[in-house]
N, CA, C and O atoms as a Tinker XYZ file with bonds, in Angstrom:
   472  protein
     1  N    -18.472000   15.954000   -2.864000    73     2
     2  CA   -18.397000   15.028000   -3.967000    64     1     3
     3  C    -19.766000   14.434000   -4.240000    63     2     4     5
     4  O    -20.473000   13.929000   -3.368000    81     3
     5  N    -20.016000   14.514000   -5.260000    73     3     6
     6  CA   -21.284000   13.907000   -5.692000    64     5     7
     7  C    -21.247000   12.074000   -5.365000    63     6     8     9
     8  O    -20.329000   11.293000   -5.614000    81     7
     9  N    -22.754000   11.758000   -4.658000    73     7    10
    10  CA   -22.564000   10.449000   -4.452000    64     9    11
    11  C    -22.385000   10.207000   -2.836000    63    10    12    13
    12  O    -22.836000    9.353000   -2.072000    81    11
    13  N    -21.439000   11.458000   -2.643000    73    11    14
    14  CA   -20.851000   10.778000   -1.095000    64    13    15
    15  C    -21.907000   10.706000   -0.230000    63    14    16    17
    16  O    -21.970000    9.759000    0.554000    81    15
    17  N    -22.851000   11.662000   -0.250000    73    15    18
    18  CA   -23.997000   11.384000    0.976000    64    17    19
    19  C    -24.731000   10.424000    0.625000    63    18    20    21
    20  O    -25.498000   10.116000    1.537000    81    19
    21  N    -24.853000    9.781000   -0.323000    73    19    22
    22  CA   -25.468000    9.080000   -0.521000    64    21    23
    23  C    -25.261000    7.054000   -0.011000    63    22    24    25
    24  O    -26.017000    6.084000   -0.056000    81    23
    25  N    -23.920000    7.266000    0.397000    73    23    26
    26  CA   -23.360000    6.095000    0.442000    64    25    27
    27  C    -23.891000    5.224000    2.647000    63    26    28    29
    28  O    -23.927000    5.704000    3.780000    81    27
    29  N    -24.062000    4.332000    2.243000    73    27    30
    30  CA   -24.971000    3.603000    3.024000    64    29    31
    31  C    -23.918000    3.012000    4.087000    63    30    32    33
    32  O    -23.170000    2.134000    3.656000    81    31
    33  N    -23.786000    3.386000    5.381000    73    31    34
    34  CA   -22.915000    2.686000    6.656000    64    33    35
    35  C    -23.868000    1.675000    7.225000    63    34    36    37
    36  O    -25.020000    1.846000    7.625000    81    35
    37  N    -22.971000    0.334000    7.163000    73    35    38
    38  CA   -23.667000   -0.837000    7.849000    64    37    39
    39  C    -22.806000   -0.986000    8.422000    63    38    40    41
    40  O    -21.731000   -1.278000    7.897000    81    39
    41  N    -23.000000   -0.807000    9.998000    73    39    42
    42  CA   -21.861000   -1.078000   10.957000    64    41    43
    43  C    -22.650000   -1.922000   12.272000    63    42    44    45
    44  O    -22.736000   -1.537000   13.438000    81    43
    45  N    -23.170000   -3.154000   11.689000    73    43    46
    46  CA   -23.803000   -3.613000   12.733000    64    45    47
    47  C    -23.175000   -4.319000   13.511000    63    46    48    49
    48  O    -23.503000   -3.956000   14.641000    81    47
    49  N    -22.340000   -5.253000   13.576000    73    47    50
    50  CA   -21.652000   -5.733000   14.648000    64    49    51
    51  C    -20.969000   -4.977000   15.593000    63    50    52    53
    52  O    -20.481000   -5.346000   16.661000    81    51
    53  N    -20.986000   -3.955000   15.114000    73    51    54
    54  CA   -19.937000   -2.787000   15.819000    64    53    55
    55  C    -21.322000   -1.732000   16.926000    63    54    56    57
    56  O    -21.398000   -1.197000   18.032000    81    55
    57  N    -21.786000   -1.854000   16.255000    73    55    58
    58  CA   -22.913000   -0.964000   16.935000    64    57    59
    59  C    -23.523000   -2.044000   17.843000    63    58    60    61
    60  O    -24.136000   -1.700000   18.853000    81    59
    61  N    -23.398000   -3.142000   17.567000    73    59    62
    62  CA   -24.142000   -4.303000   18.643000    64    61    63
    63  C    -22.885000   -4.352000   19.989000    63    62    64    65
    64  O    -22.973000   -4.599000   21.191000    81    63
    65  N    -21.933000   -4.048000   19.238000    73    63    66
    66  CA   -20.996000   -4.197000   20.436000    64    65    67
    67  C    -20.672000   -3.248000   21.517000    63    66    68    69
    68  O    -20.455000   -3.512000   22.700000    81    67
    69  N    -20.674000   -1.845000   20.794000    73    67    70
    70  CA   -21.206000   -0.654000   21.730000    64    69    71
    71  C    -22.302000   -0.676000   22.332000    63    70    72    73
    72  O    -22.098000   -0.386000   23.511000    81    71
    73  N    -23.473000   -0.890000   22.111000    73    71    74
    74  CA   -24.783000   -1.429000   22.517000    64    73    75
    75  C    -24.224000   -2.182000   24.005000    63    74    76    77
    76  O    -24.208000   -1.652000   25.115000    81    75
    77  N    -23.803000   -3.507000   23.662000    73    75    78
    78  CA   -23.719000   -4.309000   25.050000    64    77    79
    79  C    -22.316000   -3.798000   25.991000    63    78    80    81
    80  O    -22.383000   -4.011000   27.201000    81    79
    81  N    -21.160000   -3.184000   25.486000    73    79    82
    82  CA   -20.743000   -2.798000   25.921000    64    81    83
    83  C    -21.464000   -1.369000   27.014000    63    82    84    85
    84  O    -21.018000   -1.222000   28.152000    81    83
    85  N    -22.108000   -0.827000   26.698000    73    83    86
    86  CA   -22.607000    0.396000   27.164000    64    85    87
    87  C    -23.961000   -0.690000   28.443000    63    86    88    89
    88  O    -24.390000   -0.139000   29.457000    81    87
    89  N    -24.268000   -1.764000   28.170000    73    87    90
    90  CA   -24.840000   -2.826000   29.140000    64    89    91
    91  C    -26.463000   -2.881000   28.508000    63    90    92    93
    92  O    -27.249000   -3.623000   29.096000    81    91
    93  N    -26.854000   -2.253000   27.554000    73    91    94
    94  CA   -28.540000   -1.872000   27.310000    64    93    95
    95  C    -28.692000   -2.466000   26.553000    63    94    96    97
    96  O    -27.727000   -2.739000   25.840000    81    95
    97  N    -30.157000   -3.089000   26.223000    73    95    98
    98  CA   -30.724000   -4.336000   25.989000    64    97    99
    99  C    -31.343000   -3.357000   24.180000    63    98   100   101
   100  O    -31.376000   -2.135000   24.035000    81    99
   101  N    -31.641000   -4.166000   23.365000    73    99   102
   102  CA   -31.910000   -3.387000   22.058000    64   101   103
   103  C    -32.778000   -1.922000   22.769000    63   102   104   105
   104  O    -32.368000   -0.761000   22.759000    81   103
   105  N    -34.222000   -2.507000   23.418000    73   103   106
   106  CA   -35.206000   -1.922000   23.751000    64   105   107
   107  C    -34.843000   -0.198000   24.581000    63   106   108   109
   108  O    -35.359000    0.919000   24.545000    81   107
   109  N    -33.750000   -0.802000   25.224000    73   107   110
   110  CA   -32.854000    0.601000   25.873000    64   109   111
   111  C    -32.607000    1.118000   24.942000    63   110   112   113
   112  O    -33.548000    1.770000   24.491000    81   111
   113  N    -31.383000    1.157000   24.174000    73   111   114
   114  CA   -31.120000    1.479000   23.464000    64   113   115
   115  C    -32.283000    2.294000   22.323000    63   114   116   117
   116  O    -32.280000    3.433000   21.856000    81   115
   117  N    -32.916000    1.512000   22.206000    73   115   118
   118  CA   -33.706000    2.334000   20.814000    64   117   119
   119  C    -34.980000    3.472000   21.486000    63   118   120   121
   120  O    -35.749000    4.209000   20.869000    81   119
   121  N    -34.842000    3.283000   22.773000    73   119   122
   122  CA   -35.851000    4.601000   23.965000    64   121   123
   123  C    -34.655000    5.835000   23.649000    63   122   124   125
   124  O    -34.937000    6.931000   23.164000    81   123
   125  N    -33.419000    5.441000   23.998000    73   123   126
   126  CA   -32.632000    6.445000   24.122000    64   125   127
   127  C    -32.863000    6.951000   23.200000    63   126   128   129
   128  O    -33.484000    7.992000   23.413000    81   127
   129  N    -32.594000    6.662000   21.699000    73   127   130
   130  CA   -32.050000    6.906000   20.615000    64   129   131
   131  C    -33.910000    7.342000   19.501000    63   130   132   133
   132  O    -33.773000    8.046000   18.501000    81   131
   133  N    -34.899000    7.000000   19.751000    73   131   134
   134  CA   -35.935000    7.701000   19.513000    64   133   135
   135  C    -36.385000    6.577000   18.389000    63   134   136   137
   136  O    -37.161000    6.973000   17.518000    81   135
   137  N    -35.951000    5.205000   18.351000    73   135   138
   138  CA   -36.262000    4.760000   17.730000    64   137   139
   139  C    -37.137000    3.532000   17.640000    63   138   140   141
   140  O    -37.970000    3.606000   18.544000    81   139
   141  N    -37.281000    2.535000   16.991000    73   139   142
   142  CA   -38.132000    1.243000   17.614000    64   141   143
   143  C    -36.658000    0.235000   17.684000    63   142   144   145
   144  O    -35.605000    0.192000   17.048000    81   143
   145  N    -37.278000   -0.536000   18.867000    73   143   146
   146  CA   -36.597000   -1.689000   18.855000    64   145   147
   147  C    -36.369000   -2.876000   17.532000    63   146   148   149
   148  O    -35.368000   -3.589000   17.460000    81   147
   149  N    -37.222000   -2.901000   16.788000    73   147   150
   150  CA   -36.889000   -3.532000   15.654000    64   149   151
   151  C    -35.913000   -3.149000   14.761000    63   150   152   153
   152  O    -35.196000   -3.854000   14.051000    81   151
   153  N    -35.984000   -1.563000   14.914000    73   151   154
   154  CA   -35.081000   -0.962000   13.735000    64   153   155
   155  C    -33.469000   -1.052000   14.230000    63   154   156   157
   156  O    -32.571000   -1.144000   13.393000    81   155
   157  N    -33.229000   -1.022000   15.513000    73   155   158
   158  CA   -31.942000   -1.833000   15.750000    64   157   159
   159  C    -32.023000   -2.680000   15.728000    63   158   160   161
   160  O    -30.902000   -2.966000   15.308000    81   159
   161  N    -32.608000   -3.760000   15.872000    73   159   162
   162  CA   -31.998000   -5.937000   15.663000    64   161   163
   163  C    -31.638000   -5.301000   14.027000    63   162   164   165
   164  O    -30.486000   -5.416000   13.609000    81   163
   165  N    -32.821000   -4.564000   13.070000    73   163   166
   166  CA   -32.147000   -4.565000   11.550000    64   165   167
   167  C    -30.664000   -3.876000   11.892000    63   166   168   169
   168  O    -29.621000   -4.520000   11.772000    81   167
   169  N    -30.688000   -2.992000   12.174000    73   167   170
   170  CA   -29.399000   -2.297000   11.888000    64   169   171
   171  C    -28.332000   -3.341000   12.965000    63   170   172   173
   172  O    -27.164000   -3.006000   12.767000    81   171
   173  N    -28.396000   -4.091000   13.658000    73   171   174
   174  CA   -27.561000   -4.896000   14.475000    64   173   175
   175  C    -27.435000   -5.917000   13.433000    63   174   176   177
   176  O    -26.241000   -6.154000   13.251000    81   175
   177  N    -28.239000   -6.652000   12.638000    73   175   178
   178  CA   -27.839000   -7.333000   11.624000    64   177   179
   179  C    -27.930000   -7.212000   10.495000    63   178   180   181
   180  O    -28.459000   -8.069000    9.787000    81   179
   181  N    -27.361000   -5.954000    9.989000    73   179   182
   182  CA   -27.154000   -5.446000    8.634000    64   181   183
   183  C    -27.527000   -5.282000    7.863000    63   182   184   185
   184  O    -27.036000   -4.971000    6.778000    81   183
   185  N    -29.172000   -5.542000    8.384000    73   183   186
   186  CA   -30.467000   -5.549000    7.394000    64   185   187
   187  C    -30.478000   -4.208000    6.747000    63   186   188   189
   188  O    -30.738000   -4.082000    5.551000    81   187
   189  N    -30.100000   -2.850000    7.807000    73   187   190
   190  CA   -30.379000   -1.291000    7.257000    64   189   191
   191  C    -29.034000   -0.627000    7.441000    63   190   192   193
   192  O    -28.032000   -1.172000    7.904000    81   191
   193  N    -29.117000    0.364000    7.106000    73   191   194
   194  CA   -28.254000    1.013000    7.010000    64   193   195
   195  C    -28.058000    1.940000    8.722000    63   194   196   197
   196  O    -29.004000    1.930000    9.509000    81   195
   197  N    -26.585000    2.751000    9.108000    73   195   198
   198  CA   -27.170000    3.364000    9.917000    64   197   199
   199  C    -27.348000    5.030000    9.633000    63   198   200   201
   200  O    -26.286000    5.554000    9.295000    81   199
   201  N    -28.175000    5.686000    9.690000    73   199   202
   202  CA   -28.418000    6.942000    9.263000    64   201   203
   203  C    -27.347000    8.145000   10.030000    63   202   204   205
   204  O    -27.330000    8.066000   11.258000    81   203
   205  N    -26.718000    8.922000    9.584000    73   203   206
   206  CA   -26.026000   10.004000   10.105000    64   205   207
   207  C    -27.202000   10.600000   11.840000    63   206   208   209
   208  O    -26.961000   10.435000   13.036000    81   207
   209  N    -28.155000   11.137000   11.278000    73   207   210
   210  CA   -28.947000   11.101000   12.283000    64   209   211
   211  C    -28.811000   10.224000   13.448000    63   210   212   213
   212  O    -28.573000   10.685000   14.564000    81   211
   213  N    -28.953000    8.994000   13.224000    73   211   214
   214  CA   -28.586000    7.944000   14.526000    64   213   215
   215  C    -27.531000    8.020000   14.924000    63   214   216   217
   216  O    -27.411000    7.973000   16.148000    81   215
   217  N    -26.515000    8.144000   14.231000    73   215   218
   218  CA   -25.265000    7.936000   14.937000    64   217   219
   219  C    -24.532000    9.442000   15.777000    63   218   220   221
   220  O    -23.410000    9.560000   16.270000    81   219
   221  N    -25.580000   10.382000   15.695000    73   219   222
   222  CA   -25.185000   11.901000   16.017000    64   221   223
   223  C    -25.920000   11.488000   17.374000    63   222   224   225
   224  O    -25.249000   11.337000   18.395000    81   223
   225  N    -27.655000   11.259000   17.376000    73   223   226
   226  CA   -28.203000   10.695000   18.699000    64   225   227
   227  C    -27.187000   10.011000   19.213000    63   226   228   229
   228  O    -26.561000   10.625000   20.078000    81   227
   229  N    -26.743000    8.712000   18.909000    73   227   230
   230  CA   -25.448000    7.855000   19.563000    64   229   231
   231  C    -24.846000    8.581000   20.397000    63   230   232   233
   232  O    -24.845000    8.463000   21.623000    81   231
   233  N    -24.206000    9.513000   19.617000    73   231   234
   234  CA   -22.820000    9.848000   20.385000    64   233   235
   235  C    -22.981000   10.790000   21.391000    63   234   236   237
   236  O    -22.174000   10.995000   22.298000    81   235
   237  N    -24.153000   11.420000   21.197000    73   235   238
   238  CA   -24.542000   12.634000   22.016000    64   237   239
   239  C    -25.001000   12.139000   23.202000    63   238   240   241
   240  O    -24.488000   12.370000   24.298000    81   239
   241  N    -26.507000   11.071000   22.881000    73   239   242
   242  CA   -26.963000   10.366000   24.332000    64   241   243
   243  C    -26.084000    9.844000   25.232000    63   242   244   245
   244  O    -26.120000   10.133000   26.428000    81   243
   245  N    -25.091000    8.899000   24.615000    73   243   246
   246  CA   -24.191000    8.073000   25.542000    64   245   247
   247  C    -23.166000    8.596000   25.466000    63   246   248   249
   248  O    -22.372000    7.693000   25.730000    81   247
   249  N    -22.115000   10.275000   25.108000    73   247   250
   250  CA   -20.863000   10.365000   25.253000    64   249   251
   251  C    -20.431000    9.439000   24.606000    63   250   252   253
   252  O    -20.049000    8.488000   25.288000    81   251
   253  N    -20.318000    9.319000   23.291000    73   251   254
   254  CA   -19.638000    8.167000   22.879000    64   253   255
   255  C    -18.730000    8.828000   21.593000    63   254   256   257
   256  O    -19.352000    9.705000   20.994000    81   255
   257  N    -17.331000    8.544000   21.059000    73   255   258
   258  CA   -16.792000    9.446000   19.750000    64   257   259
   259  C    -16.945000    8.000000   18.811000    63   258   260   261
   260  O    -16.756000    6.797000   18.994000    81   259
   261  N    -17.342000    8.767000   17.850000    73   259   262
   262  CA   -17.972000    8.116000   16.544000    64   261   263
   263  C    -17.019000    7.395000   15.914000    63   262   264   265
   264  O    -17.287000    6.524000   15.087000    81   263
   265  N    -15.556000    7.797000   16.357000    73   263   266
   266  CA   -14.806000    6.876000   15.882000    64   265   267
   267  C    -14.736000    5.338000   16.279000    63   266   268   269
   268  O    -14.330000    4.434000   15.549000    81   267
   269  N    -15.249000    5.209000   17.686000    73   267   270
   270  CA   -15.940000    3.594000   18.087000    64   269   271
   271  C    -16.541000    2.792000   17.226000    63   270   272   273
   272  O    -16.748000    1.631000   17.580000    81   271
   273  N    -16.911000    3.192000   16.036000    73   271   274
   274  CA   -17.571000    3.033000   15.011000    64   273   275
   275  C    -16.593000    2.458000   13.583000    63   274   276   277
   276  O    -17.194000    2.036000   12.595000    81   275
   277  N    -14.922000    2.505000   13.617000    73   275   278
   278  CA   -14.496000    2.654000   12.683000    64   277   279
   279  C    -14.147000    1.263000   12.452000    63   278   280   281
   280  O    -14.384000    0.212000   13.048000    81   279
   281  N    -13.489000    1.594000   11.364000    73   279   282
   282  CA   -13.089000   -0.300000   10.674000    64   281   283
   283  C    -11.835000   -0.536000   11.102000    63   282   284   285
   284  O    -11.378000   -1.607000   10.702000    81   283
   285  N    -10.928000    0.296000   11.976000    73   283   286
   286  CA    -9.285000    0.254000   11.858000    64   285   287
   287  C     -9.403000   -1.376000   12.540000    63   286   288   289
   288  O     -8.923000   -2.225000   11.790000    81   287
   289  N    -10.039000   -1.972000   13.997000    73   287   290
   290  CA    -9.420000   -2.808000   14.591000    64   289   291
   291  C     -9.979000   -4.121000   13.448000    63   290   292   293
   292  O     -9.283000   -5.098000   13.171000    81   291
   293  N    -11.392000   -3.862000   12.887000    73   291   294
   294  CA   -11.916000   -5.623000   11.948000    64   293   295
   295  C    -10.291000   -5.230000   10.662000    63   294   296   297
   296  O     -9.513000   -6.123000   10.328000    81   295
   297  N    -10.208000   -4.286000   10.354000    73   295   298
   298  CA    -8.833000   -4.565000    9.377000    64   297   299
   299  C     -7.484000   -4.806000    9.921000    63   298   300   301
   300  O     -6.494000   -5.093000    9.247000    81   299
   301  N     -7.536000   -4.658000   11.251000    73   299   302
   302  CA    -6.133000   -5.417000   11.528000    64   301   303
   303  C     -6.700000   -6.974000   11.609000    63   302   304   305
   304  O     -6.372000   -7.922000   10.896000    81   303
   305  N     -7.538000   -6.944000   12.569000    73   303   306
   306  CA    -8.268000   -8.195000   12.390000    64   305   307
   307  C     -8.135000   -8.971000   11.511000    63   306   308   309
   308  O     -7.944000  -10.178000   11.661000    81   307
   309  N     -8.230000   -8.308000   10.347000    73   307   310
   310  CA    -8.664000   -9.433000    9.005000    64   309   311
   311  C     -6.884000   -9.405000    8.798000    63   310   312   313
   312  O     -6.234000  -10.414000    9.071000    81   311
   313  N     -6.476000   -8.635000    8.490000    73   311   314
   314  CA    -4.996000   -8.606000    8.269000    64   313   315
   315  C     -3.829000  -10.027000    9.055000    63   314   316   317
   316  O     -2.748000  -10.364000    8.570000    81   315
   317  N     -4.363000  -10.526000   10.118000    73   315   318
   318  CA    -4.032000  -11.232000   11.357000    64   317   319
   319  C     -4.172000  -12.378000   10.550000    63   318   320   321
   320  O     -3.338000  -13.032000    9.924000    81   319
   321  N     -6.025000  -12.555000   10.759000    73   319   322
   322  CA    -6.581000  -13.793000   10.112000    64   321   323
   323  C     -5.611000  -14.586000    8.910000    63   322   324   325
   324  O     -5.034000  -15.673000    8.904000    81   323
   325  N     -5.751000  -13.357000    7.799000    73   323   326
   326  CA    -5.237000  -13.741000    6.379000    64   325   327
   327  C     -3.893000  -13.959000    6.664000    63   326   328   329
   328  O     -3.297000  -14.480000    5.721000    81   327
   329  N     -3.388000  -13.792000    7.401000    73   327   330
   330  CA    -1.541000  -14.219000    7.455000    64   329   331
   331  C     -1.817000  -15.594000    8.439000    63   330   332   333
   332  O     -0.853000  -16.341000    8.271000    81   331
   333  N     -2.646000  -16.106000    9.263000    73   331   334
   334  CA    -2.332000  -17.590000    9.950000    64   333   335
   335  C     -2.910000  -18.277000    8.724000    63   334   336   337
   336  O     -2.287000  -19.067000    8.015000    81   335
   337  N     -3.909000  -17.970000    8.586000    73   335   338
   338  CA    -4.668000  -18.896000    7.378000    64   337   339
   339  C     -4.057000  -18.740000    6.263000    63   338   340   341
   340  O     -4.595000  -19.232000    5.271000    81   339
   341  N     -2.531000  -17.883000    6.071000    73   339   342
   342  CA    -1.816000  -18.567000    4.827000    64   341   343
   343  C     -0.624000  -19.114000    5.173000    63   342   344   345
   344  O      0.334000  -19.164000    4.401000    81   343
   345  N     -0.618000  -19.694000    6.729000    73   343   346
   346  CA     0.239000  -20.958000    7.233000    64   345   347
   347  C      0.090000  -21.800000    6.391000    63   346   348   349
   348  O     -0.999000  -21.779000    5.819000    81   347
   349  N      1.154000  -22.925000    5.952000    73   347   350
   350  CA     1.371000  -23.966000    4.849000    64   349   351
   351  C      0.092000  -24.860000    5.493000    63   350   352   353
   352  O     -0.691000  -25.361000    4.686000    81   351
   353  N     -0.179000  -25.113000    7.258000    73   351   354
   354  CA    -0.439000  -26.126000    7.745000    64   353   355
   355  C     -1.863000  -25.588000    7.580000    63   354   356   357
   356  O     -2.589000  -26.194000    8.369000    81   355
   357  N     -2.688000  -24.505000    6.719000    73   355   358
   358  CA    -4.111000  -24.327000    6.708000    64   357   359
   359  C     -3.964000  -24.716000    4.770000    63   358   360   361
   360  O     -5.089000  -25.067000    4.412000    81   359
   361  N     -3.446000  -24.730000    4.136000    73   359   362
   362  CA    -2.657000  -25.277000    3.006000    64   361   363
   363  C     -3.844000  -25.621000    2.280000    63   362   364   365
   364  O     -4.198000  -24.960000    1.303000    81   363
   365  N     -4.614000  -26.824000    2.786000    73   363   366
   366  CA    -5.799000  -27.693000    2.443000    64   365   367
   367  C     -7.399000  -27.262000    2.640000    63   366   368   369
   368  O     -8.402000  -27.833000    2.211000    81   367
   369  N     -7.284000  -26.090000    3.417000    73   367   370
   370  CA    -8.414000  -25.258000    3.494000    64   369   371
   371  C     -8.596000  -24.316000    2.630000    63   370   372   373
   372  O     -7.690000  -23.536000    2.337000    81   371
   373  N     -9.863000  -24.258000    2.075000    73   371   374
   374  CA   -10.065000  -23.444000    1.258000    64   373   375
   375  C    -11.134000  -22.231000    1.771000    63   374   376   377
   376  O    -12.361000  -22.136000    1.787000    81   375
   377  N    -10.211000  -21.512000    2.110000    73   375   378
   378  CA   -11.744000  -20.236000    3.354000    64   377   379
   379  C    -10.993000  -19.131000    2.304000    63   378   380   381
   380  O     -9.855000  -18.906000    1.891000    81   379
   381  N    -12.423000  -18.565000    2.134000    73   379   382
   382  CA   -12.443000  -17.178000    1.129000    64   381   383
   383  C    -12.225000  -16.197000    1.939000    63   382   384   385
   384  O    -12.618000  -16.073000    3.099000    81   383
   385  N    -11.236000  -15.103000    0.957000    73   383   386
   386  CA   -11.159000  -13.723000    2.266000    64   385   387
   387  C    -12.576000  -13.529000    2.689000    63   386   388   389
   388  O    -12.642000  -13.961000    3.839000    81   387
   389  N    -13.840000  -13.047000    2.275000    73   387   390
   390  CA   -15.210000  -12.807000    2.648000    64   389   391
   391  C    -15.110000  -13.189000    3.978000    63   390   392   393
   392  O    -15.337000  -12.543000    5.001000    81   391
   393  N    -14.703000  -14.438000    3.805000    73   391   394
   394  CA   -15.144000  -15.537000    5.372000    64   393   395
   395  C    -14.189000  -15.089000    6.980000    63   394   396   397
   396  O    -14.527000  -15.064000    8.163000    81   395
   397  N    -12.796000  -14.762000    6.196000    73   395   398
   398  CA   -12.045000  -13.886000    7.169000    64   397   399
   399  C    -12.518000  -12.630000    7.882000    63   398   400   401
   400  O    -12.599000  -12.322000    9.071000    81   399
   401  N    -12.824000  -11.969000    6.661000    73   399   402
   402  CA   -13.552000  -10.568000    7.136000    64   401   403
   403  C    -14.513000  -10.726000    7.667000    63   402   404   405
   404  O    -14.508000  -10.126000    8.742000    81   403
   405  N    -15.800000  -11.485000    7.394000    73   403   406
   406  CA   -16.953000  -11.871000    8.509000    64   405   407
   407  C    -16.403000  -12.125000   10.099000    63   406   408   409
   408  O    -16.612000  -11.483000   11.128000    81   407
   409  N    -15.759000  -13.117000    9.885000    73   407   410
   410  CA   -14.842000  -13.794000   11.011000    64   409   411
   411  C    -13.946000  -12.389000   11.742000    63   410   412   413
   412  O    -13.565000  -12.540000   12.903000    81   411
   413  N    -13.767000  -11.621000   11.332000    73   411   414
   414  CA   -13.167000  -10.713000   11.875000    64   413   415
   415  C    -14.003000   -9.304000   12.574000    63   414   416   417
   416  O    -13.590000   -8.735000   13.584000    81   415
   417  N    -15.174000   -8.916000   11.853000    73   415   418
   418  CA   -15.744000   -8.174000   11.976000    64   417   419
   419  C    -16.536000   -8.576000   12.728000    63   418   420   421
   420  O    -17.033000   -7.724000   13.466000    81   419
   421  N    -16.860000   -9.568000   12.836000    73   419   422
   422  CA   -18.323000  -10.462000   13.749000    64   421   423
   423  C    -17.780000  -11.016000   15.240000    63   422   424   425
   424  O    -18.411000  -10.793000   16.273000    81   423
   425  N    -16.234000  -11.939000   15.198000    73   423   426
   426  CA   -15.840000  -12.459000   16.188000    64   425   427
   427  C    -14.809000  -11.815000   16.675000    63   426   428   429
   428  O    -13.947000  -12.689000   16.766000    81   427
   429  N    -14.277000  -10.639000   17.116000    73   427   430
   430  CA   -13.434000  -10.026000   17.724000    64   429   431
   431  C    -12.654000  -11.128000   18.866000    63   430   432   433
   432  O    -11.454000  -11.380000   18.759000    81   431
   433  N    -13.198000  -11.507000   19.550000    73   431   434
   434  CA   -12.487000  -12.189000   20.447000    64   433   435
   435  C    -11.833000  -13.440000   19.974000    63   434   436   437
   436  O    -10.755000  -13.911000   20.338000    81   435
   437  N    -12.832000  -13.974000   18.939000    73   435   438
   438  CA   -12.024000  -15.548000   18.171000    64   437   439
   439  C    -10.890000  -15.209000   17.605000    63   438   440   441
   440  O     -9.829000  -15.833000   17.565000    81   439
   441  N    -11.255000  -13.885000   17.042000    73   439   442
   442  CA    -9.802000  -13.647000   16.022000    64   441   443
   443  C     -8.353000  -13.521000   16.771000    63   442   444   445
   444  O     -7.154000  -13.617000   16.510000    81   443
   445  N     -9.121000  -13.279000   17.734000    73   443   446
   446  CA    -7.817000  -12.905000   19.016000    64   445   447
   447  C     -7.086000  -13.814000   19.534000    63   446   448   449
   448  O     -5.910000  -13.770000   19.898000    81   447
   449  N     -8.017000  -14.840000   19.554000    73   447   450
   450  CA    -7.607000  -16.286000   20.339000    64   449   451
   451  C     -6.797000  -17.140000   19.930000    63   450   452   453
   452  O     -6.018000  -17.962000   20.413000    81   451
   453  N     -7.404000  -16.502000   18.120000    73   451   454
   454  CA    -6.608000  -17.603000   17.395000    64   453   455
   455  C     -5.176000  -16.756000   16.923000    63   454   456   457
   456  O     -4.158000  -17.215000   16.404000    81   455
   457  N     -5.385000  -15.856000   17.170000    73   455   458
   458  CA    -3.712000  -15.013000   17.143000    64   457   459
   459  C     -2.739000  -15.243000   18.026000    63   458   460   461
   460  O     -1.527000  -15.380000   17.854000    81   459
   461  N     -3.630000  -15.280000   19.333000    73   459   462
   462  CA    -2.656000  -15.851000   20.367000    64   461   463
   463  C     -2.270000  -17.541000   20.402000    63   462   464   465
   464  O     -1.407000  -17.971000   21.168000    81   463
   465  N     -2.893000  -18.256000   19.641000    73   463   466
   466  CA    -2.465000  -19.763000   19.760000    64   465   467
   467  C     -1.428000  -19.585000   18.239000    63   466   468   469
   468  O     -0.468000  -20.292000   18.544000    81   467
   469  N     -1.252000  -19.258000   17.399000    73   467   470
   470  CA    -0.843000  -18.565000   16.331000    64   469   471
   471  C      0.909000  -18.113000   16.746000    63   470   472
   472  O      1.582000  -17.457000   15.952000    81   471
């Protein structure tokens, strides 16, 4: 399809989380992967994009399947969020989906916490 290669993956929280999950500090990480340490903090905070190239290094250096990478758990995530926060008793708050989905994609564990007090 025309267009499709062209389309830009920013998966930085997710890649920051494989990152520390896997225990390596940016600087590790970007030795492995052939790159500079700066160019992951960008791609860790969404400054760049991540290139097909990187994410093939990824998976290859560390055994890792690329699906670690996907949106399924920030969309249940957000899915979670948006149903407590349309409790009557959040009623008076005014939080934009945007802010859910940040909140979801960024804080994995908050979203969790607050599901379980929920």
């Amino acid at each position: 399809m025309p267009g499709e290669s062209g389309k830009k993956l920013f998966v930085g929280p997710r890649f920051r989380r494989i990152r520390q999950q896997l225990g390596l500090s940016q600087t590790q990480i970007a030795e492995g992967l052939g790159i500079s340490p700066s160019y992951i903090n960008l791609i860790e905070r969404n400054q760049r994009p991540v290139t097909a190239q990187i994410l093939l290094r990824l998976a290859e250096t560390y055994d890792l399947d690329l699906r670690d990478l996907a949106t399924a758990d920030e969309d249940r995530f957000f899915a979670e969020l948006n149903e407590i926060f349309s409790d009557p008793l959040f009623r008076q708050i005014d939080l934009p989906k945007q802010e859910l989905r940040d909140l979801a994609e960024l804080c994995p564990g908050v979203t969790h916490a607050l599901q379980r007090l929920y």
